[in-house]
CSV table of C-alpha atoms in Angstrom, one decimal:
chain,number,residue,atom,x,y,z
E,80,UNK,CA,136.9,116.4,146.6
E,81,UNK,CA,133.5,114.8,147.7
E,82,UNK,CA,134.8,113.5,150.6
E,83,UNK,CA,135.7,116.9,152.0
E,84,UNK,CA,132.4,118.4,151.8
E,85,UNK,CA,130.2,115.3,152.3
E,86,UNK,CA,129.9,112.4,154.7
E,87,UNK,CA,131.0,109.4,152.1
E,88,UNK,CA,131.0,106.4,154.8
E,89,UNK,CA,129.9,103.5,152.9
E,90,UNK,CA,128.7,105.3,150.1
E,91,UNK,CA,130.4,103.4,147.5
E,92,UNK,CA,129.1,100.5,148.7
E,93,UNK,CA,125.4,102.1,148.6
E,94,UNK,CA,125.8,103.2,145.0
E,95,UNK,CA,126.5,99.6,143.8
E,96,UNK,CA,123.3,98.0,145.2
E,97,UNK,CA,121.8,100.7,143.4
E,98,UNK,CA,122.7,99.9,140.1
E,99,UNK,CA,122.1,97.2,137.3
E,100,UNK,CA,124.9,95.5,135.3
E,101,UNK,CA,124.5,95.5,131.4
E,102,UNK,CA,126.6,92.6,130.9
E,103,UNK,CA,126.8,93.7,127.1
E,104,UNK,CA,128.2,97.2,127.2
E,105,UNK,CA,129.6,97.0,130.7
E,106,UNK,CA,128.0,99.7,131.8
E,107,UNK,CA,126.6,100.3,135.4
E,108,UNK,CA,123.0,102.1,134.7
E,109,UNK,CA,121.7,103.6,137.7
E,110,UNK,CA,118.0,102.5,138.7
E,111,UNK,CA,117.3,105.1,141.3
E,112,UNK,CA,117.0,109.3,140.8
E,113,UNK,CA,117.4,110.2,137.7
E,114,UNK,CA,117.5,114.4,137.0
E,115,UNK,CA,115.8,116.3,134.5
E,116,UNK,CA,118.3,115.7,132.0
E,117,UNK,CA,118.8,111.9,132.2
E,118,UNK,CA,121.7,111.7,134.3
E,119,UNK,CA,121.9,109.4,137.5
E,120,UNK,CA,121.8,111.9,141.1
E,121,UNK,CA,121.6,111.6,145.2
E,122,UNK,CA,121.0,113.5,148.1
E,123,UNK,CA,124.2,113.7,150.0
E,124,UNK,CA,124.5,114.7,153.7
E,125,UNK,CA,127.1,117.6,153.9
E,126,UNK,CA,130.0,117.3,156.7
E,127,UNK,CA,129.5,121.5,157.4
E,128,UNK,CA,126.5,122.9,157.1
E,129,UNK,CA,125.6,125.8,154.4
E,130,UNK,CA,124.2,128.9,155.9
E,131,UNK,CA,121.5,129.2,153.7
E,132,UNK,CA,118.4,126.9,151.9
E,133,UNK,CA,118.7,123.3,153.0
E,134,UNK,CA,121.6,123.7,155.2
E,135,UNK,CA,122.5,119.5,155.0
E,136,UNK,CA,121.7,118.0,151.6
E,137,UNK,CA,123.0,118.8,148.1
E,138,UNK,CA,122.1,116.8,145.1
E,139,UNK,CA,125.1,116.0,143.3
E,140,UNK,CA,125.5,113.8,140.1
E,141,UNK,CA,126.5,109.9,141.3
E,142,UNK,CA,129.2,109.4,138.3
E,143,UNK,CA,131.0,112.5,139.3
E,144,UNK,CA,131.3,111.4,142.7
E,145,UNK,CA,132.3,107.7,141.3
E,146,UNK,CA,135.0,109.3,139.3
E,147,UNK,CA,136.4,110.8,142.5
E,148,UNK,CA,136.4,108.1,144.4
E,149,UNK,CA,137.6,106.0,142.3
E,150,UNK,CA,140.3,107.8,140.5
E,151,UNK,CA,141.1,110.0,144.1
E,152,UNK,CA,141.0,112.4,142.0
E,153,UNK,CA,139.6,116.1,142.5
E,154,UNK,CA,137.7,117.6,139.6
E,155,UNK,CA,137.2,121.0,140.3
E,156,UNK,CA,135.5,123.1,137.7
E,157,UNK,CA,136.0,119.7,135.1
E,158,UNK,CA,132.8,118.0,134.0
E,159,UNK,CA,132.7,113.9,134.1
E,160,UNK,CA,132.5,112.6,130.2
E,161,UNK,CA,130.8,109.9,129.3
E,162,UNK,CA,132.8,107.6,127.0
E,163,UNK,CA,129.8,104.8,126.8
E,164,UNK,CA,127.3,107.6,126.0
E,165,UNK,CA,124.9,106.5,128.3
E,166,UNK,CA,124.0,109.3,131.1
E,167,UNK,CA,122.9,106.4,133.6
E,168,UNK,CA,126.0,105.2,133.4
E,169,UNK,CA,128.2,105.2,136.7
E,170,UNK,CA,130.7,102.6,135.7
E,171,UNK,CA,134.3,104.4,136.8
E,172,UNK,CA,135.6,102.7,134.0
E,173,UNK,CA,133.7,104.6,131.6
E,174,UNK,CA,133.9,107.8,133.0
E,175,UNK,CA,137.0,110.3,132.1
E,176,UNK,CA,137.8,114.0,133.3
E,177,UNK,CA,137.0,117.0,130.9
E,178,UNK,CA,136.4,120.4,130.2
E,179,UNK,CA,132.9,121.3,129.1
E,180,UNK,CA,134.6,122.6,125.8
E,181,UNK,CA,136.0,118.4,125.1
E,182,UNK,CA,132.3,117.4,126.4
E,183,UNK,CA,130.4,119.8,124.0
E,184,UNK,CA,132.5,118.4,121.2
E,185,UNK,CA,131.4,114.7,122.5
E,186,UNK,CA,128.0,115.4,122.1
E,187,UNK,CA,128.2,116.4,118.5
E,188,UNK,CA,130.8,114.3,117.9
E,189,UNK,CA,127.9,111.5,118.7
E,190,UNK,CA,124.9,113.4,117.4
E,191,UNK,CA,123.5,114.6,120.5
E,192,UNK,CA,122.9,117.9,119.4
E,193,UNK,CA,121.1,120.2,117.1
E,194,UNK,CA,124.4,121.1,115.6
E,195,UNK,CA,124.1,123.8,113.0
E,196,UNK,CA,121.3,125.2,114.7
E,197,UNK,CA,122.9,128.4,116.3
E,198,UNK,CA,119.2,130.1,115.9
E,199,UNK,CA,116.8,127.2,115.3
E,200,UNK,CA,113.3,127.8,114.0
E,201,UNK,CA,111.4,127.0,116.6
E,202,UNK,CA,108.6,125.3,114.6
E,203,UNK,CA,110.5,123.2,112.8
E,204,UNK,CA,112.3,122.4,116.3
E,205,UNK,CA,108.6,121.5,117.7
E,206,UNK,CA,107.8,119.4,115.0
E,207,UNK,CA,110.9,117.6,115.4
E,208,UNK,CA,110.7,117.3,119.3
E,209,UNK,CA,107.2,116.2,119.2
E,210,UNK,CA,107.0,114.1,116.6
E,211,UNK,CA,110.1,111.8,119.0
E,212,UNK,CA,109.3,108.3,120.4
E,213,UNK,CA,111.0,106.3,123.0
E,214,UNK,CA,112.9,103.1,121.8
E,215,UNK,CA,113.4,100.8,124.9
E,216,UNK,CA,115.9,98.5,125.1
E,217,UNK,CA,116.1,94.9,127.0
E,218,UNK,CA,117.7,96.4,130.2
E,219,UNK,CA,114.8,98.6,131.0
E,220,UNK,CA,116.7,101.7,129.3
E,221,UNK,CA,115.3,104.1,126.8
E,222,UNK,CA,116.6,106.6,124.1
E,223,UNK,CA,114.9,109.2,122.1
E,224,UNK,CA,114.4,108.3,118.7
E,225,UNK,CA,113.8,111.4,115.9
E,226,UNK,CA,111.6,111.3,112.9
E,227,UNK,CA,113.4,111.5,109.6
E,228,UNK,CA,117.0,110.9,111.0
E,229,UNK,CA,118.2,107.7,112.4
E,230,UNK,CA,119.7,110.0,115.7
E,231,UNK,CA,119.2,108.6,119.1
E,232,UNK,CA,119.6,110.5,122.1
């Protein structure tokens, strides 16, 4: 578990003032670091140092760690789903254990991917890509929206 590896005094409590309610869907969107691939993440302070690279901090993903604490529940090699669909999400509520297989069928479940698309041409893939806008919501929140499909992402 988190609290094993990483100093986790109060952290809980730090995560809450760090996110804003969506009274509508329930969800807790996180207004602070946001990875590459939209999902809500923190530095953490590590109880032992590593031996190598930066010896005290890890960036870790904040609704995994919710999940944990919340649940006391250790996830191992299990990936944190998503059942709102919204990777800003941290609400322990909305978050469930997985394996990446169940997660992988989420996402194209919910039209997330480019299913069918084992060997995608890459122009047509371009065109598609760049020919996205962003559709923002009321909350400050976006999504990706697709030309000539009515998929969000």
């Amino acid at each position: 578990m988190f609290r094993d590896k990483y100093s986790l005094d109060g952290f809980v409590d730090r995560i809450r003032a760090m996110v804003v309610i969506d009274e509508a869907s329930g969800c807790w969107n996180w207004i602070k670091n946001i990875g590459t691939d939209g999902y809500a993440c923190v530095s953490v302070r590590r109880s032992i140092p590593k031996q190598t690279g930066n010896k005290w901090w890890d960036k870790v993903r904040v609704a995994r760690v919710m999940y944990e604490e919340y649940n006391n529940d250790d996830l191992g090699k299990l990936v944190v789903r998503h059942t709102c669909d919204n990777p800003r999400c941290v609400n322990p509520a909305h978050l469930v254990k997985g394996t990446h297989k169940q997660n992988s069928e989420d996402m194209i479940s919910r039209g997330r991917s480019f299913k069918g698309m084992k060997r995608p041409n890459v122009e047509n893939y371009r065109k598609m890509a760049l020919g996205r806008k962003r559709l923002y919501k009321e909350d400050g929140t976006w999504t990706w929206q697709y030309p000539n499909t009515n998929q969000n992402m």
